[in-house]
Coordinates of C-alpha atoms in Angstrom, one line a residue:
Chain A
M88 CA -105.7 -0.4 -0.1
N89 CA -103.5 0.7 -3.0
V90 CA -99.8 0.8 -2.7
L91 CA -99.4 3.1 -5.7
T92 CA -101.9 5.4 -7.3
T93 CA -101.0 7.7 -10.2
N94 CA -103.2 10.5 -11.4
G95 CA -102.9 11.7 -14.9
I96 CA -99.2 11.5 -15.2
T97 CA -97.8 13.2 -18.3
K98 CA -94.1 13.4 -19.2
R99 CA -92.8 15.4 -22.1
Y100 CA -89.2 15.5 -23.4
A101 CA -88.9 18.5 -25.8
S102 CA -91.1 17.4 -28.7
V103 CA -91.7 13.8 -27.5
T104 CA -94.5 13.0 -25.1
A105 CA -93.5 9.8 -23.3
L106 CA -96.6 9.5 -21.1
K107 CA -100.0 11.0 -21.7
G108 CA -102.2 11.3 -18.6
V109 CA -101.6 7.8 -17.2
S110 CA -103.6 6.8 -14.1
I111 CA -103.2 3.4 -12.5
A112 CA -103.8 1.9 -9.1
V113 CA -101.8 -1.0 -7.8
P114 CA -103.6 -2.9 -5.1
A115 CA -101.6 -4.2 -2.1
G116 CA -100.5 -7.8 -2.4
S117 CA -101.0 -7.9 -6.2
V118 CA -98.5 -8.9 -8.8
Y119 CA -98.9 -6.0 -11.2
G120 CA -97.6 -6.3 -14.7
I121 CA -96.9 -3.2 -16.9
L122 CA -96.8 -4.3 -20.5
G123 CA -95.9 -2.4 -23.6
P124 CA -93.6 -2.4 -26.6
N125 CA -90.2 -0.7 -26.4
G126 CA -90.7 3.1 -26.0
S127 CA -94.2 2.7 -24.6
G128 CA -93.4 4.6 -21.4
K129 CA -93.1 1.7 -18.9
T130 CA -89.7 2.8 -17.5
T131 CA -90.7 6.5 -17.6
L132 CA -93.7 5.7 -15.5
L133 CA -91.7 3.7 -13.0
G134 CA -88.9 6.4 -13.1
I135 CA -91.5 9.0 -12.1
V136 CA -92.9 7.0 -9.1
T137 CA -89.4 6.4 -7.8
D138 CA -88.4 10.1 -8.3
A139 CA -85.7 9.4 -10.8
L140 CA -87.7 11.5 -13.3
K141 CA -89.9 14.5 -12.8
A142 CA -93.5 14.4 -14.2
T143 CA -94.5 17.3 -16.4
T144 CA -98.0 17.2 -15.0
G145 CA -99.9 14.8 -12.7
S146 CA -99.2 13.3 -9.4
Y147 CA -98.7 9.9 -7.6
R148 CA -99.2 8.6 -4.1
L149 CA -97.3 5.7 -2.4
F150 CA -99.0 3.6 0.2
D151 CA -101.6 6.2 0.9
E152 CA -99.1 7.6 3.5
T153 CA -98.5 11.1 4.5
R154 CA -94.8 10.5 5.1
K155 CA -92.2 12.1 2.8
P156 CA -91.8 10.2 -0.5
H157 CA -88.1 9.4 0.0
E158 CA -88.9 7.9 3.4
V159 CA -91.6 5.7 1.8
R160 CA -89.1 4.7 -0.9
R161 CA -86.8 3.2 1.7
K162 CA -89.5 0.5 2.2
M163 CA -89.5 -0.3 -1.5
G164 CA -87.1 -2.4 -3.5
V165 CA -86.5 -1.1 -7.0
L166 CA -84.6 -2.4 -10.0
L167 CA -85.0 0.1 -12.7
E168 CA -83.5 -0.8 -16.1
T169 CA -79.9 -1.8 -15.5
P170 CA -78.3 -2.5 -12.1
N171 CA -76.5 0.6 -10.9
F172 CA -73.6 0.2 -8.6
Y173 CA -70.1 1.6 -8.0
P174 CA -67.9 -0.6 -10.2
Y175 CA -64.7 -0.2 -8.1
L176 CA -66.5 -1.4 -4.9
S177 CA -67.1 -5.0 -4.0
A178 CA -70.7 -6.5 -3.9
R179 CA -70.6 -6.3 -0.1
H180 CA -69.4 -2.6 0.0
N181 CA -72.0 -1.7 -2.6
L182 CA -74.8 -3.2 -0.5
E183 CA -73.5 -1.5 2.6
I184 CA -74.0 1.8 0.9
V185 CA -77.6 0.8 0.0
A186 CA -78.2 -0.3 3.6
R187 CA -77.0 3.1 4.8
V188 CA -79.3 4.9 2.4
K189 CA -82.2 2.7 3.4
R190 CA -81.2 3.1 7.1
V191 CA -81.2 -0.6 7.8
S192 CA -78.5 -2.6 9.6
T193 CA -75.5 -3.6 7.5
K194 CA -76.0 -7.1 9.1
S195 CA -78.9 -7.6 6.6
V196 CA -76.3 -7.5 3.7
R197 CA -75.0 -11.0 4.4
E198 CA -78.5 -12.4 4.4
A199 CA -79.4 -10.6 1.1
L200 CA -76.2 -11.9 -0.6
E201 CA -77.0 -15.4 0.5
Q202 CA -80.6 -15.1 -0.8
V203 CA -79.4 -14.4 -4.3
G204 CA -76.5 -16.8 -4.1
L205 CA -73.6 -14.3 -4.2
S206 CA -72.0 -15.0 -0.8
D207 CA -69.0 -16.5 -2.5
R208 CA -68.4 -13.5 -4.7
Q209 CA -69.2 -10.8 -2.0
H210 CA -65.6 -9.5 -1.9
D211 CA -65.3 -9.2 -5.7
K212 CA -65.6 -5.9 -7.4
F213 CA -68.9 -5.2 -9.1
K214 CA -67.1 -4.5 -12.4
T215 CA -65.9 -8.2 -12.6
F216 CA -69.5 -9.5 -12.4
S217 CA -71.4 -11.0 -15.3
L218 CA -74.8 -9.5 -16.3
G219 CA -76.7 -12.2 -14.4
M220 CA -74.7 -11.6 -11.3
K221 CA -75.2 -7.9 -11.5
Q222 CA -78.9 -8.4 -11.9
R223 CA -78.9 -10.7 -8.8
L224 CA -77.0 -8.1 -6.8
A225 CA -79.6 -5.5 -7.8
I226 CA -82.3 -7.9 -6.5
A227 CA -80.3 -8.4 -3.3
A228 CA -80.2 -4.6 -2.9
A229 CA -84.0 -4.4 -3.5
L230 CA -84.6 -7.0 -0.8
L231 CA -82.3 -5.5 1.8
N232 CA -85.0 -3.8 3.9
D233 CA -87.7 -6.5 3.7
P234 CA -89.7 -4.3 1.3
R235 CA -93.4 -3.9 1.1
V236 CA -93.2 -3.3 -2.7
V237 CA -90.7 -4.5 -5.2
I238 CA -90.5 -2.8 -8.6
L239 CA -88.7 -4.8 -11.3
D240 CA -88.2 -3.2 -14.7
E241 CA -87.3 -5.9 -17.4
P242 CA -85.4 -7.9 -14.8
T243 CA -84.6 -10.7 -17.3
N244 CA -83.3 -8.4 -20.0
G245 CA -80.1 -9.6 -21.7
L246 CA -79.8 -12.7 -19.6
D247 CA -79.1 -16.2 -20.9
P248 CA -81.8 -18.9 -20.3
E249 CA -80.1 -20.0 -17.1
G250 CA -80.0 -16.4 -15.8
I251 CA -83.7 -15.9 -16.8
S252 CA -84.7 -19.0 -14.9
E253 CA -82.8 -17.9 -11.8
I254 CA -84.4 -14.4 -11.8
R255 CA -87.8 -15.9 -12.3
Q256 CA -87.3 -18.1 -9.4
I257 CA -86.3 -15.2 -7.2
I258 CA -89.3 -13.2 -8.4
K259 CA -91.6 -16.1 -7.4
Q260 CA -89.9 -16.2 -3.9
I261 CA -90.5 -12.5 -3.5
A262 CA -94.2 -12.8 -4.5
A263 CA -94.6 -15.8 -2.2
R264 CA -93.5 -13.5 0.8
G265 CA -96.6 -11.4 0.2
C266 CA -94.8 -8.5 -1.3
T267 CA -96.6 -6.4 -3.9
V268 CA -94.6 -6.8 -7.1
I269 CA -94.7 -4.3 -10.0
L270 CA -93.2 -6.0 -13.0
A271 CA -92.6 -4.1 -16.2
S272 CA -91.9 -6.5 -19.1
H273 CA -92.5 -7.2 -22.7
L274 CA -92.4 -11.0 -22.0
L275 CA -96.1 -11.6 -22.3
D276 CA -96.0 -15.2 -21.3
E277 CA -94.2 -14.4 -18.1
V278 CA -96.6 -11.6 -17.2
E279 CA -99.6 -13.7 -17.9
K280 CA -98.4 -16.5 -15.8
V281 CA -97.3 -14.4 -12.8
C282 CA -99.4 -11.3 -12.7
T283 CA -102.8 -10.8 -11.1
H284 CA -103.2 -7.3 -12.5
V285 CA -102.0 -5.7 -15.7
A286 CA -101.7 -2.3 -17.4
I287 CA -101.0 -2.1 -21.1
L288 CA -99.2 1.0 -22.5
R289 CA -98.6 2.1 -26.0
K290 CA -96.8 5.3 -27.0
G291 CA -97.4 6.7 -23.5
V292 CA -101.1 6.0 -23.6
L293 CA -102.7 3.6 -21.1
L294 CA -104.8 1.3 -23.2
A295 CA -106.1 -1.1 -20.6
E296 CA -105.8 -1.6 -16.8
G297 CA -107.2 -3.8 -14.2
E298 CA -107.4 -7.4 -13.1
M299 CA -105.9 -9.8 -15.6
K300 CA -109.2 -11.7 -16.1
E301 CA -111.2 -8.5 -16.6
V302 CA -108.7 -7.1 -19.1
L303 CA -108.8 -10.3 -21.1
A304 CA -112.6 -10.4 -21.0
R305 CA -112.9 -6.8 -22.0
H306 CA -110.7 -7.2 -25.1
D307 CA -112.0 -10.6 -26.3
E308 CA -111.5 -9.6 -29.9
A309 CA -108.6 -11.6 -31.1
T310 CA -107.3 -15.2 -31.2
T311 CA -103.9 -16.4 -32.1
M312 CA -103.0 -19.4 -34.3
E313 CA -99.7 -21.3 -34.8
V314 CA -99.2 -22.1 -38.5
A315 CA -96.4 -24.1 -40.1
G316 CA -95.6 -25.1 -43.6
D317 CA -92.7 -26.1 -45.8
D318 CA -91.5 -22.6 -46.6
A319 CA -91.8 -20.4 -43.5
E320 CA -90.8 -17.3 -45.4
K321 CA -93.4 -17.8 -48.1
L322 CA -96.0 -18.7 -45.5
A323 CA -95.4 -15.5 -43.5
R324 CA -95.6 -13.4 -46.7
V325 CA -98.9 -15.1 -47.8
L326 CA -100.5 -14.9 -44.4
G327 CA -99.4 -11.2 -44.1
E328 CA -101.5 -10.6 -47.3
M329 CA -104.6 -12.3 -45.9
E330 CA -107.4 -9.9 -44.7
G331 CA -108.1 -9.9 -41.0
V332 CA -104.8 -11.5 -40.1
A333 CA -101.7 -10.0 -38.6
V334 CA -98.4 -11.9 -38.5
I335 CA -97.0 -11.6 -35.0
E336 CA -93.7 -13.4 -35.5
V337 CA -92.1 -16.4 -37.2
T338 CA -90.3 -18.6 -34.7
A339 CA -86.8 -20.1 -35.2
E340 CA -88.6 -23.4 -35.9
G341 CA -90.5 -21.8 -38.8
V342 CA -93.8 -21.6 -37.0
A343 CA -95.8 -18.4 -37.9
I344 CA -97.8 -17.0 -35.0
I345 CA -100.8 -15.0 -36.3
A346 CA -103.5 -12.9 -34.7
C347 CA -106.9 -12.9 -36.2
R348 CA -110.4 -11.7 -35.5
P349 CA -112.7 -14.5 -34.2
G350 CA -115.8 -14.9 -36.3
E351 CA -114.1 -13.3 -39.3
V352 CA -111.1 -15.6 -39.8
T353 CA -111.3 -19.3 -38.9
A354 CA -108.7 -22.0 -39.0
K355 CA -110.5 -23.5 -41.9
E356 CA -110.3 -20.3 -43.9
V357 CA -106.6 -20.0 -43.1
N358 CA -106.0 -23.5 -44.3
R359 CA -108.0 -22.9 -47.5
Y360 CA -106.2 -19.6 -48.2
C361 CA -102.8 -21.1 -47.8
F362 CA -103.6 -24.2 -49.9
G363 CA -105.0 -21.9 -52.6
R364 CA -101.6 -20.2 -52.8
G365 CA -99.6 -23.4 -53.0
I366 CA -98.8 -23.9 -49.4
V367 CA -99.6 -27.2 -47.7
L368 CA -99.8 -26.7 -43.9
E369 CA -98.1 -29.1 -41.6
R370 CA -99.5 -27.5 -38.5
L371 CA -102.5 -25.3 -37.6
V372 CA -103.3 -24.8 -34.0
T373 CA -105.9 -22.3 -32.7
K374 CA -104.5 -21.0 -29.4
G375 CA -107.6 -19.1 -28.4
H376 CA -107.7 -15.9 -26.5
N377 CA -104.8 -14.9 -24.3
L378 CA -102.8 -11.9 -23.1
E379 CA -100.6 -12.1 -26.2
S380 CA -103.6 -11.6 -28.5
T381 CA -105.1 -8.9 -26.3
F382 CA -101.7 -7.1 -26.2
L383 CA -101.3 -7.3 -29.9
E384 CA -104.8 -6.2 -30.5
L385 CA -104.4 -3.2 -28.3
T386 CA -101.0 -2.2 -29.4
K387 CA -101.1 -2.8 -33.2
Chain B
M48 CA -75.8 15.3 8.3
I49 CA -73.2 12.8 9.7
H50 CA -75.2 10.0 8.0
L51 CA -74.9 11.8 4.6
I52 CA -71.2 12.5 4.8
Y53 CA -70.7 8.9 6.0
I54 CA -72.4 7.6 2.8
E55 CA -70.0 9.8 0.7
I56 CA -67.0 8.4 2.6
L57 CA -68.3 4.8 2.0
K58 CA -68.4 5.7 -1.7
L59 CA -64.9 7.0 -1.7
R60 CA -63.0 4.6 0.5
R61 CA -61.9 2.4 -2.4
N62 CA -62.0 5.1 -5.1
I63 CA -58.3 4.8 -6.0
P64 CA -58.1 7.8 -8.5
F65 CA -59.8 10.0 -5.9
L66 CA -57.4 9.0 -3.1
I67 CA -54.4 9.3 -5.4
L68 CA -55.4 12.9 -6.3
L69 CA -55.8 13.8 -2.6
A70 CA -52.3 12.3 -1.9
L71 CA -50.9 14.2 -4.8
F72 CA -52.5 17.4 -3.4
A73 CA -50.8 16.9 -0.1
V74 CA -47.4 16.0 -1.6
S75 CA -47.7 19.0 -4.1
A76 CA -48.5 21.4 -1.3
F77 CA -45.5 20.3 0.8
G78 CA -43.2 20.0 -2.3
I79 CA -44.0 23.3 -4.0
C80 CA -43.9 25.3 -0.8
H81 CA -40.6 23.7 0.2
L82 CA -39.3 24.5 -3.3
V83 CA -40.4 28.1 -3.3
K84 CA -38.9 28.6 0.1
G85 CA -35.6 27.2 -1.2
M86 CA -35.7 29.5 -4.2
G87 CA -36.4 32.4 -1.8
E88 CA -33.3 31.6 0.2
E89 CA -31.3 31.9 -3.0
Q90 CA -33.0 34.9 -4.4
S91 CA -34.1 37.7 -2.0
Q92 CA -36.6 39.1 -4.6
I93 CA -38.7 35.9 -4.3
Q94 CA -38.4 36.0 -0.5
H95 CA -39.7 39.5 -0.6
I96 CA -42.8 38.5 -2.6
L97 CA -43.4 35.1 -1.0
P98 CA -41.9 35.2 2.5
F99 CA -41.8 32.0 4.5
T100 CA -41.0 33.8 7.7
F101 CA -43.8 34.3 10.2
P102 CA -46.3 35.9 10.0
G103 CA -46.0 36.1 6.2
A104 CA -45.7 32.3 5.8
W105 CA -49.5 31.9 6.4
H106 CA -50.2 34.2 3.5
S107 CA -47.6 32.6 1.1
V108 CA -48.7 29.1 1.8
S109 CA -52.4 29.9 1.4
F110 CA -51.6 31.8 -1.8
I111 CA -49.7 28.8 -3.3
M112 CA -52.4 26.3 -2.1
S113 CA -55.2 28.4 -3.7
F114 CA -53.7 27.2 -7.1
L115 CA -53.4 23.6 -6.0
L116 CA -57.1 23.5 -5.2
A117 CA -57.4 22.5 -8.8
I118 CA -56.4 19.0 -7.7
P119 CA -59.3 18.3 -5.2
A120 CA -61.6 20.1 -7.7
L121 CA -60.6 17.5 -10.3
A122 CA -61.2 14.7 -7.8
L123 CA -64.6 16.1 -6.9
I124 CA -65.6 16.5 -10.6
M125 CA -64.5 13.0 -11.4
H126 CA -66.4 11.6 -8.5
T127 CA -69.6 13.6 -9.1
C128 CA -69.7 13.0 -12.8
A129 CA -68.9 9.3 -12.4
E130 CA -72.2 9.0 -10.4
Y131 CA -74.0 10.2 -13.5
T132 CA -72.1 7.8 -15.7
Y133 CA -72.7 4.8 -13.4
R134 CA -76.2 6.2 -12.6
T135 CA -75.6 5.6 -9.0
N136 CA -76.9 9.1 -8.2
R137 CA -80.2 8.0 -9.6
Q138 CA -80.1 4.7 -7.7
N139 CA -79.3 6.6 -4.4
V140 CA -82.5 8.6 -4.9
I141 CA -84.5 5.5 -5.9
N142 CA -83.2 3.7 -2.8
G143 CA -84.5 6.4 -0.5
L144 CA -82.3 9.5 -0.4
S145 CA -84.2 12.7 -1.1
R146 CA -82.7 14.9 -3.9
D147 CA -81.9 17.5 -1.3
Q148 CA -80.1 14.9 0.9
Y149 CA -78.0 13.8 -2.1
V150 CA -76.9 17.4 -2.8
T151 CA -76.3 17.9 0.9
G152 CA -74.0 14.9 0.9
K153 CA -72.0 16.4 -1.9
A154 CA -72.0 19.8 -0.3
L155 CA -70.7 18.2 2.9
L156 CA -68.0 16.5 0.9
V157 CA -67.0 20.0 -0.4
V158 CA -66.9 21.3 3.2
L159 CA -64.7 18.3 4.2
L160 CA -62.3 18.9 1.3
S161 CA -62.2 22.6 2.1
L162 CA -61.4 21.8 5.8
L163 CA -58.7 19.3 4.7
S164 CA -57.2 21.9 2.4
S165 CA -57.1 24.4 5.3
L166 CA -55.7 21.8 7.7
L167 CA -53.1 20.9 5.1
A168 CA -52.2 24.6 4.7
F169 CA -51.8 24.9 8.5
A170 CA -49.6 21.8 8.6
V171 CA -47.5 23.0 5.6
T172 CA -47.0 26.5 7.2
A173 CA -46.1 24.9 10.5
L174 CA -43.5 22.7 8.8
V175 CA -42.2 24.9 6.1
G176 CA -42.5 28.3 7.8
D177 CA -39.2 29.6 8.9
D178 CA -39.3 29.9 12.6
V179 CA -35.5 30.2 12.9
T180 CA -35.3 33.8 11.8
T181 CA -38.8 34.7 13.1
P182 CA -40.7 33.1 16.0
F183 CA -43.8 31.0 15.2
S184 CA -46.8 33.2 15.2
F185 CA -50.6 33.0 14.5
A186 CA -50.7 36.6 13.4
G187 CA -51.5 35.8 9.8
I188 CA -53.7 32.8 10.3
K189 CA -56.7 34.6 8.8
Y190 CA -55.3 33.6 5.4
I191 CA -56.1 30.0 6.3
V192 CA -59.7 31.0 6.8
Y193 CA -59.6 32.9 3.5
L194 CA -58.2 29.7 1.9
F195 CA -61.2 27.8 3.4
L196 CA -63.6 30.4 1.9
H197 CA -61.9 30.2 -1.5
A198 CA -61.9 26.4 -1.4
M199 CA -65.7 26.5 -0.6
M200 CA -66.2 28.7 -3.6
F201 CA -63.9 27.0 -6.1
L202 CA -65.0 23.5 -5.1
G203 CA -68.6 24.7 -5.0
A204 CA -68.3 26.0 -8.5
A205 CA -66.8 22.6 -9.5
L206 CA -69.8 20.8 -7.9
L207 CA -72.3 23.1 -9.6
L208 CA -70.8 22.6 -13.0
S209 CA -70.6 18.8 -12.5
L210 CA -74.4 18.8 -11.7
L211 CA -75.1 20.9 -14.7
L212 CA -72.9 19.3 -17.3
R213 CA -72.7 15.7 -16.0
R214 CA -69.6 14.9 -18.0
S215 CA -66.2 15.2 -16.3
A216 CA -64.1 16.2 -19.4
I217 CA -66.5 19.0 -20.3
T218 CA -66.8 20.2 -16.7
I219 CA -63.0 20.3 -16.2
A220 CA -62.6 22.2 -19.5
I221 CA -65.3 24.8 -18.7
L222 CA -64.0 25.3 -15.1
A223 CA -60.4 25.7 -16.4
I224 CA -61.4 28.1 -19.1
Y225 CA -63.5 30.2 -16.7
A226 CA -61.0 30.2 -13.9
L227 CA -57.9 30.8 -16.0
L228 CA -59.2 32.9 -18.8
A229 CA -62.8 34.0 -18.8
E230 CA -62.9 35.6 -15.4
N231 CA -59.7 37.6 -16.1
V232 CA -61.1 38.8 -19.4
L233 CA -64.4 39.7 -17.7
E234 CA -62.5 41.5 -15.0
R235 CA -60.8 43.7 -17.6
F236 CA -64.1 44.4 -19.3
T237 CA -65.8 45.4 -16.1
R238 CA -63.0 47.8 -15.1
D239 CA -65.1 50.5 -16.6
L240 CA -67.8 49.7 -14.0
G241 CA -65.4 50.8 -11.3
S242 CA -64.5 48.8 -8.2
W243 CA -67.4 46.4 -8.6
G244 CA -65.7 44.7 -11.6
H245 CA -63.4 43.0 -9.1
L246 CA -66.3 41.2 -7.5
L247 CA -66.7 38.3 -9.9
P248 CA -67.5 34.9 -8.3
L249 CA -64.0 33.3 -8.1
A250 CA -62.1 36.6 -8.0
S251 CA -63.9 37.7 -4.8
S252 CA -62.3 35.0 -2.7
E253 CA -59.1 35.0 -4.8
H254 CA -58.5 38.7 -4.0
L255 CA -58.5 37.8 -0.3
L256 CA -55.4 35.6 -0.9
E257 CA -53.6 37.6 -3.5
L258 CA -50.1 38.8 -2.9
P259 CA -49.4 42.3 -1.3
A260 CA -48.0 43.6 -4.6
Y261 CA -51.4 43.0 -6.3
R262 CA -53.2 44.3 -3.3
I263 CA -52.0 47.8 -4.0
V264 CA -53.9 47.7 -7.2
R265 CA -57.1 46.6 -5.4
A266 CA -56.6 49.1 -2.7
D267 CA -56.7 51.7 -5.5
A268 CA -60.0 50.3 -6.5
G269 CA -61.3 51.3 -3.1
L270 CA -62.8 48.0 -1.9
S271 CA -62.0 46.8 1.6
E272 CA -61.3 43.2 2.6
Q273 CA -64.7 43.0 4.3
V274 CA -66.4 43.7 0.9
F275 CA -64.6 40.8 -0.6
I276 CA -65.5 38.5 2.3
I277 CA -69.2 39.4 2.1
A278 CA -69.1 39.0 -1.7
A279 CA -67.4 35.6 -1.4
I280 CA -69.8 34.3 1.2
A281 CA -72.7 35.6 -0.9
Y282 CA -71.4 33.7 -3.9
V283 CA -70.9 30.5 -1.9
V284 CA -74.5 30.7 -0.7
V285 CA -75.8 31.4 -4.3
C286 CA -73.6 28.5 -5.7
Y287 CA -75.0 25.9 -3.3
A288 CA -78.6 27.2 -3.6
A289 CA -78.1 26.8 -7.4
C290 CA -76.9 23.2 -6.8
Y291 CA -80.1 22.4 -4.9
W292 CA -82.3 24.2 -7.4
K293 CA -80.9 22.3 -10.3
Y294 CA -80.9 18.9 -8.8
R295 CA -84.5 19.2 -7.6
R296 CA -85.6 19.7 -11.2
Q297 CA -83.2 17.3 -13.0
N298 CA -84.2 14.0 -14.7
L299 CA -81.7 11.5 -13.3

């Protein structure tokens, strides 16, 4: 059974087409990752299935149920973009409003606050919270009604490493409860580790969708390598000029991560190419095929 | 219905600016009526235009309070537009309110504010009305009902503009320009159309509350009170229908 099915959803804003005929199916019990660079339409898609946005064309179905969509949404927990609460109300009062909207007992508020570690700050106004605390409160709101589906859109955005770690821990707990989790993110590593299914979007077009293993197998066209030398800047420039190679990023440690076509560009060739241009490599590691290379291959 | 208005009350229970504006509305209503009554006691001309003896007190107080409705309108605009700023309206829908339920909650808030305005007018009349020279009477209480109708229209217009414009400063400016200037100008232009020029959205319910001196002019226009009541009710229905129509189609 699918908890969410979309059929050819298109969304246009004046001259911009944010989504072009996107059709996905999210199986019950899965951890479904929606990947895409900024502006690819991830939030727009989630906004449409939660009725925050209106699709230009296309339709969606939640839980294969005939109940009204807003009644079905009460059994979902959603964190879309930023946490949205009344800044002049306390955490507790904000959650009481959410509980009333979802038609659950306000007794569940205390439990939800405890679950995200905000019991001590429950009487403080939302506007006094740090971003991490706001994010945790939004997750508490999402968990209020023991949801069947949790939608999280970039839940770790803007958080410090400690905050990211906390949120990841909470996501793992949610998934462990057997909830279906839909996670929109550009953190490829996170999605690859957590998700069972994936959809990859670029400029509103669905490039790939299905089980993680299937998608990786289907697009087995690129490998990534980690390359390091004396001069990271020169190394990145030289590698950028090499045919069949795309420089993904240069890390703070000066390691260039590159994507290359297997069979066409080997580690030996990269080494020779760099040496020929006066760069002695300190490190050259072939990472093989992963979600990152697939993602970059599909979205470049 | 009760569920939806309760959610609105939960949102407003610690909204200090909203509560201050409501308190200001109540204090202004008592204060201004008391002041005008005092002026009337000193100048008989004012007393003639705005009597605070029964049954005329109902009309005078309702007339004065029709201007003070700008205060709850301001509170309503600030509250509704703040929901767009904080994106809590979007979150309400995401969490499980239908769009129609969201607008119904806001419309019920308008009804509640209109009822409060009418009750306040009743209380002010009962307290400020001069029952020394004339006995207390319910004879002119229909003006409290007209005030309710005018509040429903004025606050409904404020709600509609808030949903359309989403920004409080712009909404307040547009509503003020329309109520204070544009509708008067339009009314002058439509005089050539005959009596129907008096039936503009806010003017319809305003005419029900206007002072007897002005009523002579309207009587010349040949429109009865019933016509203004029907027009005002029709505008209220159209205004709320427009709120639902807009919100159903809006990207939040």
